[in-house]
GROMACS .gro file of C-alpha atoms in nm:
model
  329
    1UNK     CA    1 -12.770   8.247 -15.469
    2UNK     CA    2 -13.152   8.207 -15.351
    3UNK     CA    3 -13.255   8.385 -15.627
    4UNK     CA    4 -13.136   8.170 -15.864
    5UNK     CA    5 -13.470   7.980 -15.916
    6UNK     CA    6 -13.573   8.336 -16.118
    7UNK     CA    7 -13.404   8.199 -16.430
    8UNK     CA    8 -13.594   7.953 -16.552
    9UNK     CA    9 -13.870   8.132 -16.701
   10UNK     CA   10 -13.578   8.329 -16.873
   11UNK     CA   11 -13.462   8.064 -17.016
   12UNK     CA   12 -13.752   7.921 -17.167
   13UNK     CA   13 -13.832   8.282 -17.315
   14UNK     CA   14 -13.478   8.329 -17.434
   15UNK     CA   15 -13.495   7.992 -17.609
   16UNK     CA   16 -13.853   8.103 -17.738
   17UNK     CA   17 -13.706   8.416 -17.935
   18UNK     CA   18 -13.355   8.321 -17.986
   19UNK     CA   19 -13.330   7.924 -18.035
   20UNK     CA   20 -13.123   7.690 -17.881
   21UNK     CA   21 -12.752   7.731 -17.768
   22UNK     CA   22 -12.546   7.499 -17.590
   23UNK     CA   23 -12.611   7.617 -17.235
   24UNK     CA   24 -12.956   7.612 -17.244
   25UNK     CA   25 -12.989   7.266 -17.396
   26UNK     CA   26 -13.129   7.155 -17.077
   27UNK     CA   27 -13.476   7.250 -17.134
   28UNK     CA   28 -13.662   7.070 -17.360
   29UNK     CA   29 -13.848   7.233 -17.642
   30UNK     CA   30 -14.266   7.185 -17.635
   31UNK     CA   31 -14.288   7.477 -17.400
   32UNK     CA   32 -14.041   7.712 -17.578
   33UNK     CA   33 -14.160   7.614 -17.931
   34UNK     CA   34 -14.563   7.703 -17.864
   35UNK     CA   35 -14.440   8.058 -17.732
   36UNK     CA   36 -14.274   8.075 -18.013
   37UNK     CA   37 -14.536   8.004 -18.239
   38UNK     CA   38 -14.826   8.183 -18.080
   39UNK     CA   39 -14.580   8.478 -18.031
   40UNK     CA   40 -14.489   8.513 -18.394
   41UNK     CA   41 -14.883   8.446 -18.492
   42UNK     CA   42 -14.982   8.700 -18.266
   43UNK     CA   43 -14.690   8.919 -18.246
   44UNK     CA   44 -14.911   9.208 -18.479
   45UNK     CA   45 -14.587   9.454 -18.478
   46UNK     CA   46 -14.548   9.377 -18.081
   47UNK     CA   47 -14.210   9.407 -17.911
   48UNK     CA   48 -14.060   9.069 -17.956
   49UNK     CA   49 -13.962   9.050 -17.569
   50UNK     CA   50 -14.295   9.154 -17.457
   51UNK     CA   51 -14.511   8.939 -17.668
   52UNK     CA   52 -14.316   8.644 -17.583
   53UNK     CA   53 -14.393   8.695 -17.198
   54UNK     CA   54 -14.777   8.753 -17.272
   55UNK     CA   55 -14.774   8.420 -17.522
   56UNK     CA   56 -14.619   8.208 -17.240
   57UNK     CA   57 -14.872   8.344 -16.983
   58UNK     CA   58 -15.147   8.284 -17.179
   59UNK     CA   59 -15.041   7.930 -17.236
   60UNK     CA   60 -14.966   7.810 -16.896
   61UNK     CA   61 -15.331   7.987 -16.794
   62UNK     CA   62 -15.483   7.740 -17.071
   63UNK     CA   63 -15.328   7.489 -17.006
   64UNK     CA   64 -15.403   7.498 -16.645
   65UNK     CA   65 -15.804   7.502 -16.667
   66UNK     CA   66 -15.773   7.255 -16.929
   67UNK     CA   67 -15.594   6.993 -16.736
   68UNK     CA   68 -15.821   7.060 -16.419
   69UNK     CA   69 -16.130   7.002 -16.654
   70UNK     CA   70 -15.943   6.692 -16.808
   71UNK     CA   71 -15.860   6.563 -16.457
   72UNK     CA   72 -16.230   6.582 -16.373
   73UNK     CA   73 -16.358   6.394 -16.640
   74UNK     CA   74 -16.072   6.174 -16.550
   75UNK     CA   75 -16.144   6.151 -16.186
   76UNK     CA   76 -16.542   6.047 -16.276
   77UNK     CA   77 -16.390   5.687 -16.436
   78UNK     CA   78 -16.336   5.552 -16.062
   79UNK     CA   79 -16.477   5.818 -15.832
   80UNK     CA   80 -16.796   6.012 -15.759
   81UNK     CA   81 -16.808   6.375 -15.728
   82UNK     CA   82 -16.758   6.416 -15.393
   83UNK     CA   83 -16.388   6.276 -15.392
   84UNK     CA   84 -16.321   6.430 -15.767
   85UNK     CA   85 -16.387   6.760 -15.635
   86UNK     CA   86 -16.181   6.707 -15.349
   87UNK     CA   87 -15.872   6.579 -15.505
   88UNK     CA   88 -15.917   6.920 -15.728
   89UNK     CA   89 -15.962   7.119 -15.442
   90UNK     CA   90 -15.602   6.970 -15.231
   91UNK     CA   91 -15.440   7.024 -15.565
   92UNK     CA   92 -15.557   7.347 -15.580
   93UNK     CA   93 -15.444   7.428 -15.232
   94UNK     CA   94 -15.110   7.245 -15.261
   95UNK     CA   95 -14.795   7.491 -15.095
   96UNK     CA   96 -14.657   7.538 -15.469
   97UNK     CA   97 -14.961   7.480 -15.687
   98UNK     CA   98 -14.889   7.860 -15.807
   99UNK     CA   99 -14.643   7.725 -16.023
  100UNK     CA  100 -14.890   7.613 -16.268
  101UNK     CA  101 -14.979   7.965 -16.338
  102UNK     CA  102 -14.616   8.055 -16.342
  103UNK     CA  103 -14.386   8.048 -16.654
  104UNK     CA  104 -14.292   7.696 -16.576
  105UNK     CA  105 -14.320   7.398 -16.725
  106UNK     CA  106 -14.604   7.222 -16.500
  107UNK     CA  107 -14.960   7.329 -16.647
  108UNK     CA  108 -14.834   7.194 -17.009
  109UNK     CA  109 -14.703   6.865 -16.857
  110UNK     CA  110 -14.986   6.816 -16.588
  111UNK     CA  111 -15.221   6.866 -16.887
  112UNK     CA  112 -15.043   6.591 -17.113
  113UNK     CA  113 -15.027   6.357 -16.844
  114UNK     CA  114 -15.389   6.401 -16.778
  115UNK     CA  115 -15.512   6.379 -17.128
  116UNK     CA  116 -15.231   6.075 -17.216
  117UNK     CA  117 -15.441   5.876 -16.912
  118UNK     CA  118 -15.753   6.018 -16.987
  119UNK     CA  119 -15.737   5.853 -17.374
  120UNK     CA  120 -15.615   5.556 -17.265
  121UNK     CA  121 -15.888   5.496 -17.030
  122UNK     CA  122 -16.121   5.557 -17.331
  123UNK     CA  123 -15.904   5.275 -17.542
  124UNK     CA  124 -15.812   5.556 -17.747
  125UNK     CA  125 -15.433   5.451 -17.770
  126UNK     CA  126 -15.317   5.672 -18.083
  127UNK     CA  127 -15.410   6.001 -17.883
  128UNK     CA  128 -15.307   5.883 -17.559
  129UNK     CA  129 -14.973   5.773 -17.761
  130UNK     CA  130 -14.962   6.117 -17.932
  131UNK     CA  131 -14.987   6.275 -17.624
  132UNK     CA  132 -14.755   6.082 -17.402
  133UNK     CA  133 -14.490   6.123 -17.700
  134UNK     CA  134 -14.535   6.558 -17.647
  135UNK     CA  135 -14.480   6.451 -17.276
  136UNK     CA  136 -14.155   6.331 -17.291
  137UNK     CA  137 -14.059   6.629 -17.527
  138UNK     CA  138 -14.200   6.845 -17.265
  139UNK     CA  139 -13.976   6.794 -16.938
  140UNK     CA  140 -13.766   6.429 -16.916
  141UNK     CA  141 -13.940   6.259 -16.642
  142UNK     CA  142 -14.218   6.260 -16.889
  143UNK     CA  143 -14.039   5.924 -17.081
  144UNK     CA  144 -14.201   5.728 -16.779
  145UNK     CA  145 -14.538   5.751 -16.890
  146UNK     CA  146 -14.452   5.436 -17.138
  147UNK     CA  147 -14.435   5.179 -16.831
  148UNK     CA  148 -14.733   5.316 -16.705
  149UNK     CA  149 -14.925   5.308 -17.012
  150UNK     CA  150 -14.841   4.979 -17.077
  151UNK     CA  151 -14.971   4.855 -16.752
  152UNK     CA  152 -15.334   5.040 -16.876
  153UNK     CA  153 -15.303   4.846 -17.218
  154UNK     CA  154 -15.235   4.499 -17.044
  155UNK     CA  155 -15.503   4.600 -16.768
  156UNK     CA  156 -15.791   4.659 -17.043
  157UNK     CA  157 -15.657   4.445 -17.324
  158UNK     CA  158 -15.511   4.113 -17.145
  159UNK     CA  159 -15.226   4.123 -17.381
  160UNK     CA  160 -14.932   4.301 -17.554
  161UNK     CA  161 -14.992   4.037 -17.897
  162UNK     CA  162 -15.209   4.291 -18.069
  163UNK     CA  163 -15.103   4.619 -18.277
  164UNK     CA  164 -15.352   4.863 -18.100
  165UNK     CA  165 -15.001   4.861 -17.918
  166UNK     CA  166 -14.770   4.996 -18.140
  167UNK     CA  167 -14.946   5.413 -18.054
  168UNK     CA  168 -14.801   5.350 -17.706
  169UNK     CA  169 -14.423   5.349 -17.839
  170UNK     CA  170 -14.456   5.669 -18.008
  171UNK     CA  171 -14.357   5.771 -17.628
  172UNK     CA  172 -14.027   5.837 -17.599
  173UNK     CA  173 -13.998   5.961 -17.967
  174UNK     CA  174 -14.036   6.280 -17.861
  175UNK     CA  175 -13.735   6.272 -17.567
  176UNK     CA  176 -13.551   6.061 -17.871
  177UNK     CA  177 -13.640   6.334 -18.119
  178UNK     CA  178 -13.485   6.581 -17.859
  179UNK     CA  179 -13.160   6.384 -17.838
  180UNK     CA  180 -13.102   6.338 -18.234
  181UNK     CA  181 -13.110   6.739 -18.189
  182UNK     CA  182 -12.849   6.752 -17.951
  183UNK     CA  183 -12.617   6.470 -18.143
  184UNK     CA  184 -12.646   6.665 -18.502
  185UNK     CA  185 -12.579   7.039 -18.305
  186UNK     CA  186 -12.311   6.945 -18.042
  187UNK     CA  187 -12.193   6.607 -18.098
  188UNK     CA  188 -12.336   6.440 -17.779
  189UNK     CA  189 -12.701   6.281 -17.756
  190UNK     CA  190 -12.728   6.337 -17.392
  191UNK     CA  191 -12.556   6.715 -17.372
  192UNK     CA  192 -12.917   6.801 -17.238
  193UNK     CA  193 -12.872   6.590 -16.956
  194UNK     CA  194 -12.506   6.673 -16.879
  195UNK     CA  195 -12.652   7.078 -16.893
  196UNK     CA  196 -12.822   7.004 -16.538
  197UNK     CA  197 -12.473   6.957 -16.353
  198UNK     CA  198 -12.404   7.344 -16.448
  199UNK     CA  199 -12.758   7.505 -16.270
  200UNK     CA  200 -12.617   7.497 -15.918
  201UNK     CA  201 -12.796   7.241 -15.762
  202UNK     CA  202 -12.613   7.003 -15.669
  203UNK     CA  203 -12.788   6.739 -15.865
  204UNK     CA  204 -12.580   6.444 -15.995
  205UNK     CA  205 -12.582   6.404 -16.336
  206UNK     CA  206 -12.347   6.107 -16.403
  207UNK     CA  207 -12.477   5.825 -16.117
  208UNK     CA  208 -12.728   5.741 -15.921
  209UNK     CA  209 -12.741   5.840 -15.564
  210UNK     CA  210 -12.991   5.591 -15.354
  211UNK     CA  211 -13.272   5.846 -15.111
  212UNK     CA  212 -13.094   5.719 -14.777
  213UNK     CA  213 -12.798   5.894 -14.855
  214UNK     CA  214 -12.988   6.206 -14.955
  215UNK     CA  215 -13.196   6.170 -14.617
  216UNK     CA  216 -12.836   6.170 -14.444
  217UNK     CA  217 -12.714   6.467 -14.589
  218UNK     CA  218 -13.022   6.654 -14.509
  219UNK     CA  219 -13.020   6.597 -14.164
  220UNK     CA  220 -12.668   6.703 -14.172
  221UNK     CA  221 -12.753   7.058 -14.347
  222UNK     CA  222 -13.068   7.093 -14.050
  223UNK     CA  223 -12.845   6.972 -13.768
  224UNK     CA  224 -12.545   7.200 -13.825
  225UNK     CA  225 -12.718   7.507 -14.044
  226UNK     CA  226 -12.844   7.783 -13.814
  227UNK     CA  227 -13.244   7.834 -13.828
  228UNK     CA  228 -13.171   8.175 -13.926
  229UNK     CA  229 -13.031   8.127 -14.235
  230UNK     CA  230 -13.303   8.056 -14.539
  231UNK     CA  231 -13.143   7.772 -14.700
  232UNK     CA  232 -13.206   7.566 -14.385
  233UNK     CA  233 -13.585   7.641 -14.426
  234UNK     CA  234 -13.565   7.515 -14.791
  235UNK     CA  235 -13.410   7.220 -14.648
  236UNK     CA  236 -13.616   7.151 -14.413
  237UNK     CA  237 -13.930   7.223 -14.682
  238UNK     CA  238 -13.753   6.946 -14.970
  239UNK     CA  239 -13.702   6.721 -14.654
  240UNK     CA  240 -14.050   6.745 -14.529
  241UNK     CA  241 -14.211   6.701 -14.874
  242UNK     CA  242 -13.977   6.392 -14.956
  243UNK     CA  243 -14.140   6.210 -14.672
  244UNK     CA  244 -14.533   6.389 -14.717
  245UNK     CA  245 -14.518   6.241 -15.097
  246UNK     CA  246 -14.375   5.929 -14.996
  247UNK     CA  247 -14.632   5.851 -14.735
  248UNK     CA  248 -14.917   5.965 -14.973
  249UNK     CA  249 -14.797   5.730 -15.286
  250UNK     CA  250 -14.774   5.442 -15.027
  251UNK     CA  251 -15.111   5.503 -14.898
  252UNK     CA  252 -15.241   5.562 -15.293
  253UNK     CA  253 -15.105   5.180 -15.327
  254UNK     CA  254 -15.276   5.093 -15.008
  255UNK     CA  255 -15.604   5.269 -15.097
  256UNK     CA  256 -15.647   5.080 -15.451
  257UNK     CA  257 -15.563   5.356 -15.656
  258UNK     CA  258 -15.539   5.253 -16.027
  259UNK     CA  259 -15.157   5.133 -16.067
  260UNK     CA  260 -15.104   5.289 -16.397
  261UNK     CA  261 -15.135   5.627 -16.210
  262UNK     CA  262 -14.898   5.529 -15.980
  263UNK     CA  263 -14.649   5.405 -16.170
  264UNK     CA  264 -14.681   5.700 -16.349
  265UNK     CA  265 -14.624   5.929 -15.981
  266UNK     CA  266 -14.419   5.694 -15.803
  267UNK     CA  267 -14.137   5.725 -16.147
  268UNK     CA  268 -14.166   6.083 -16.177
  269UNK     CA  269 -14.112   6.086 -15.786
  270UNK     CA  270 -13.828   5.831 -15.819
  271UNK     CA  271 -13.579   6.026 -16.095
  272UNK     CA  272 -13.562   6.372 -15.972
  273UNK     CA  273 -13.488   6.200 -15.580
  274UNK     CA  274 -13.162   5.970 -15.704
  275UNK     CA  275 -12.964   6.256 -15.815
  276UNK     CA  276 -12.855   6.344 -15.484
  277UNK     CA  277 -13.083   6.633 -15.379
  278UNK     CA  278 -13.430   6.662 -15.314
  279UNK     CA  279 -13.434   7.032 -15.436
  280UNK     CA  280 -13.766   7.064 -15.664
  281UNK     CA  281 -13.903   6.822 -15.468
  282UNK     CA  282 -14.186   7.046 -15.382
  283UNK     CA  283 -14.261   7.167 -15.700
  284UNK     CA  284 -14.258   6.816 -15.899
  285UNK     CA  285 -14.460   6.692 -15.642
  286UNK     CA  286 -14.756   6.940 -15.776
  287UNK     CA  287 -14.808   6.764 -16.100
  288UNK     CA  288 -14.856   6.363 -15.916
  289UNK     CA  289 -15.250   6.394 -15.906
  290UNK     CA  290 -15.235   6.037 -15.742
  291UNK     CA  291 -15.133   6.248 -15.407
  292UNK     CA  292 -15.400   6.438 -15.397
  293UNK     CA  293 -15.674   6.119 -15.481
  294UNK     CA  294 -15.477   5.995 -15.220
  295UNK     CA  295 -15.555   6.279 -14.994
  296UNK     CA  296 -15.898   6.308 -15.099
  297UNK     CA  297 -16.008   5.911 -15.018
  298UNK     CA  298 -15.884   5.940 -14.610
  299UNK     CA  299 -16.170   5.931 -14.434
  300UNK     CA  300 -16.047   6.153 -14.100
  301UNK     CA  301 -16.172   6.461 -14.159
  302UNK     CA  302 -15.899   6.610 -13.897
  303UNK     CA  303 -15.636   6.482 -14.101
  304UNK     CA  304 -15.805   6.691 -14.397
  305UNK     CA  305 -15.866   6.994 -14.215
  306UNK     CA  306 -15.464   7.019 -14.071
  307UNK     CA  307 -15.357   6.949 -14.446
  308UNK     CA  308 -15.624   7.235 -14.600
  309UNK     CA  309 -15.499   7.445 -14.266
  310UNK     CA  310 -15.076   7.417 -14.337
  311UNK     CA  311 -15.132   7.417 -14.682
  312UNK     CA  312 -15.328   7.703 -14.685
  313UNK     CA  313 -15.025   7.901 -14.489
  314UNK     CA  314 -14.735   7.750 -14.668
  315UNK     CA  315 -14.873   7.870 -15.050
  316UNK     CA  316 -14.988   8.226 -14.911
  317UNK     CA  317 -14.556   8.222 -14.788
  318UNK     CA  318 -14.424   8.038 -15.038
  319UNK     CA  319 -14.612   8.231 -15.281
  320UNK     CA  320 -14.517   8.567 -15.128
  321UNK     CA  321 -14.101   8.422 -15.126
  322UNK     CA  322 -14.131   8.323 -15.449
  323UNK     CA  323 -14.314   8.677 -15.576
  324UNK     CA  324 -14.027   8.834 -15.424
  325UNK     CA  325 -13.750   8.644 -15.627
  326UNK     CA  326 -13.659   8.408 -15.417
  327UNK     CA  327 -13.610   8.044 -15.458
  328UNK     CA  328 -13.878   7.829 -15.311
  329UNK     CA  329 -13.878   7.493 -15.534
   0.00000   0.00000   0.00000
């Protein structure tokens, strides 16, 4: 069903008012929990339904112009203003940068990743720790901020032998945390992981399925799927973006772009893309800022003007597809 996408904002609202049961174990509790709490602080006799939607909005809104600001300031370590506000500005313009305004997870984890860099590039450790450790709680992929954080340490400190460390493995407490929570309610650690092999799409759950084979079956679904029907459009979209996000991490490495970031983007990448199916692809891709430095630091002007041109038309569609119900990412 195309429309199938619709769901996940129910989710995280019907986890918000009603808790966790053992089909929606899958999503992972930072976004739920703070509309939960801001809807029962600000709930003032409310309908519980209604207040929850209004909580959630408000926080992905927040959390948006937050993370842009916190980017920024980010941005200004290594770059000058001209290339900050440009990376800002492809972001901005990115086909499915509207899910950051949508009830999704991706303003809330785009800010933490931000802010988890941004302390670390300070030498602030415990906050960047703190924040990395609400990552992982946040949405899974956010565990691989501890490799990438530990580069930054190594990078500015010259060794691991020192406890300003130990704030960097508070990390994947929060992912840990998550699991202890799924042992003690259903008797399996990893039941949140095993909940992803019942949304429909196709994505392996149990082993690891290597990009080339994904490519393959891709070109299958475009070669033998009639144009006409949508879902070869979405293929041909996750296709397309596998290979635009690929080519823009590889230049990142090429261009000198700090490697903590792109360990960071190149992991996040990496996970979601060996589980058989590049569907999402175009949405995770939103929240790897190294892209859009990336972007930002070629120096044809052409090749910025086609991206600001297609990008321009694919988020006015996509956004119109997706206002509409129907599954874009």
């Amino acid at each position: 069903d195309e429309r199938w996408s619709y769901l996940f904002p129910l989710w995280y609202l019907n986890i918000s008012g009603n808790g966790y049961t053992i089909d929606n174990a899958g999503f992972l509790p930072v976004f739920p929990l703070l509309i939960h709490t801001l809807a029962t602080v600000f709930g003032f006799g409310e309908p519980y339904g209604a207040i929850q939607f209004f909580s959630a909005f408000f926080i992905v809104h927040v959390a948006f112009f937050a993370s842009l600001f916190v980017l920024y300031k980010l941005l200004k370590f290594d770059y000058n203003q001209s290339i900050s506000t440009k990376t800002i500005f492809f972001l901005l313009l990115f086909p499915t940068s509207f899910y950051f305004v949508s009830i999704y997870t991706e303003s809330l984890f785009f800010l933490l990743s931000v802010l988890s860099f941004y302390f670390a590039r300070k030498g602030q450790w415990l906050a960047s720790g703190i924040s990395a450790m609400v990552l992982s709680a946040t949405r899974i992929v956010g565990i691989v901020m501890l490799p990438a954080l530990l580069y930054e340490f190594y990078k500015q400190e010259k060794t691991f032998k020192t406890p300003r460390i130990f704030p960097l493995l508070l990390t994947p407490l929060g992912l840990i945390g998550y699991a202890i929570f799924n042992l003690t309610q259903w008797g399996d650690a990893l039941h949140f992981l095993r909940v992803h092999g019942t949304l429909n799409n196709s994505r392996s759950i149990d082993a690891v399925v290597l990009f080339p084979q994904t490519i393959g079956r891709y070109i299958k679904i475009i070669s033998s799927v009639s144009p006409s029907v949508y879902e070869w459009w979405i293929a041909l979209l996750e296709l397309s973006m596998f290979f635009f996000v690929t080519l823009l991490l590889w230049m990142g490495w090429k261009k000198g772009i700090r490697f903590s970031y792109l360990i960071f983007a190149l992991f996040s990448f990496l996970i979601p893309i060996s589980s058989g199916t590049f569907s999402g692809i175009p949405r995770y891709a939103v929240v790897l800022f190294p892209i859009f430095i990336s972007l930002a630091l070629i120096n044809n002007k052409w090749i910025q003007f086609v991206y600001t041109a297609v990008s321009a038309v694919l988020l006015g569609l996509l956004l119109m597809l997706f206002s509409r119900g129907y599954f874009v990412s």
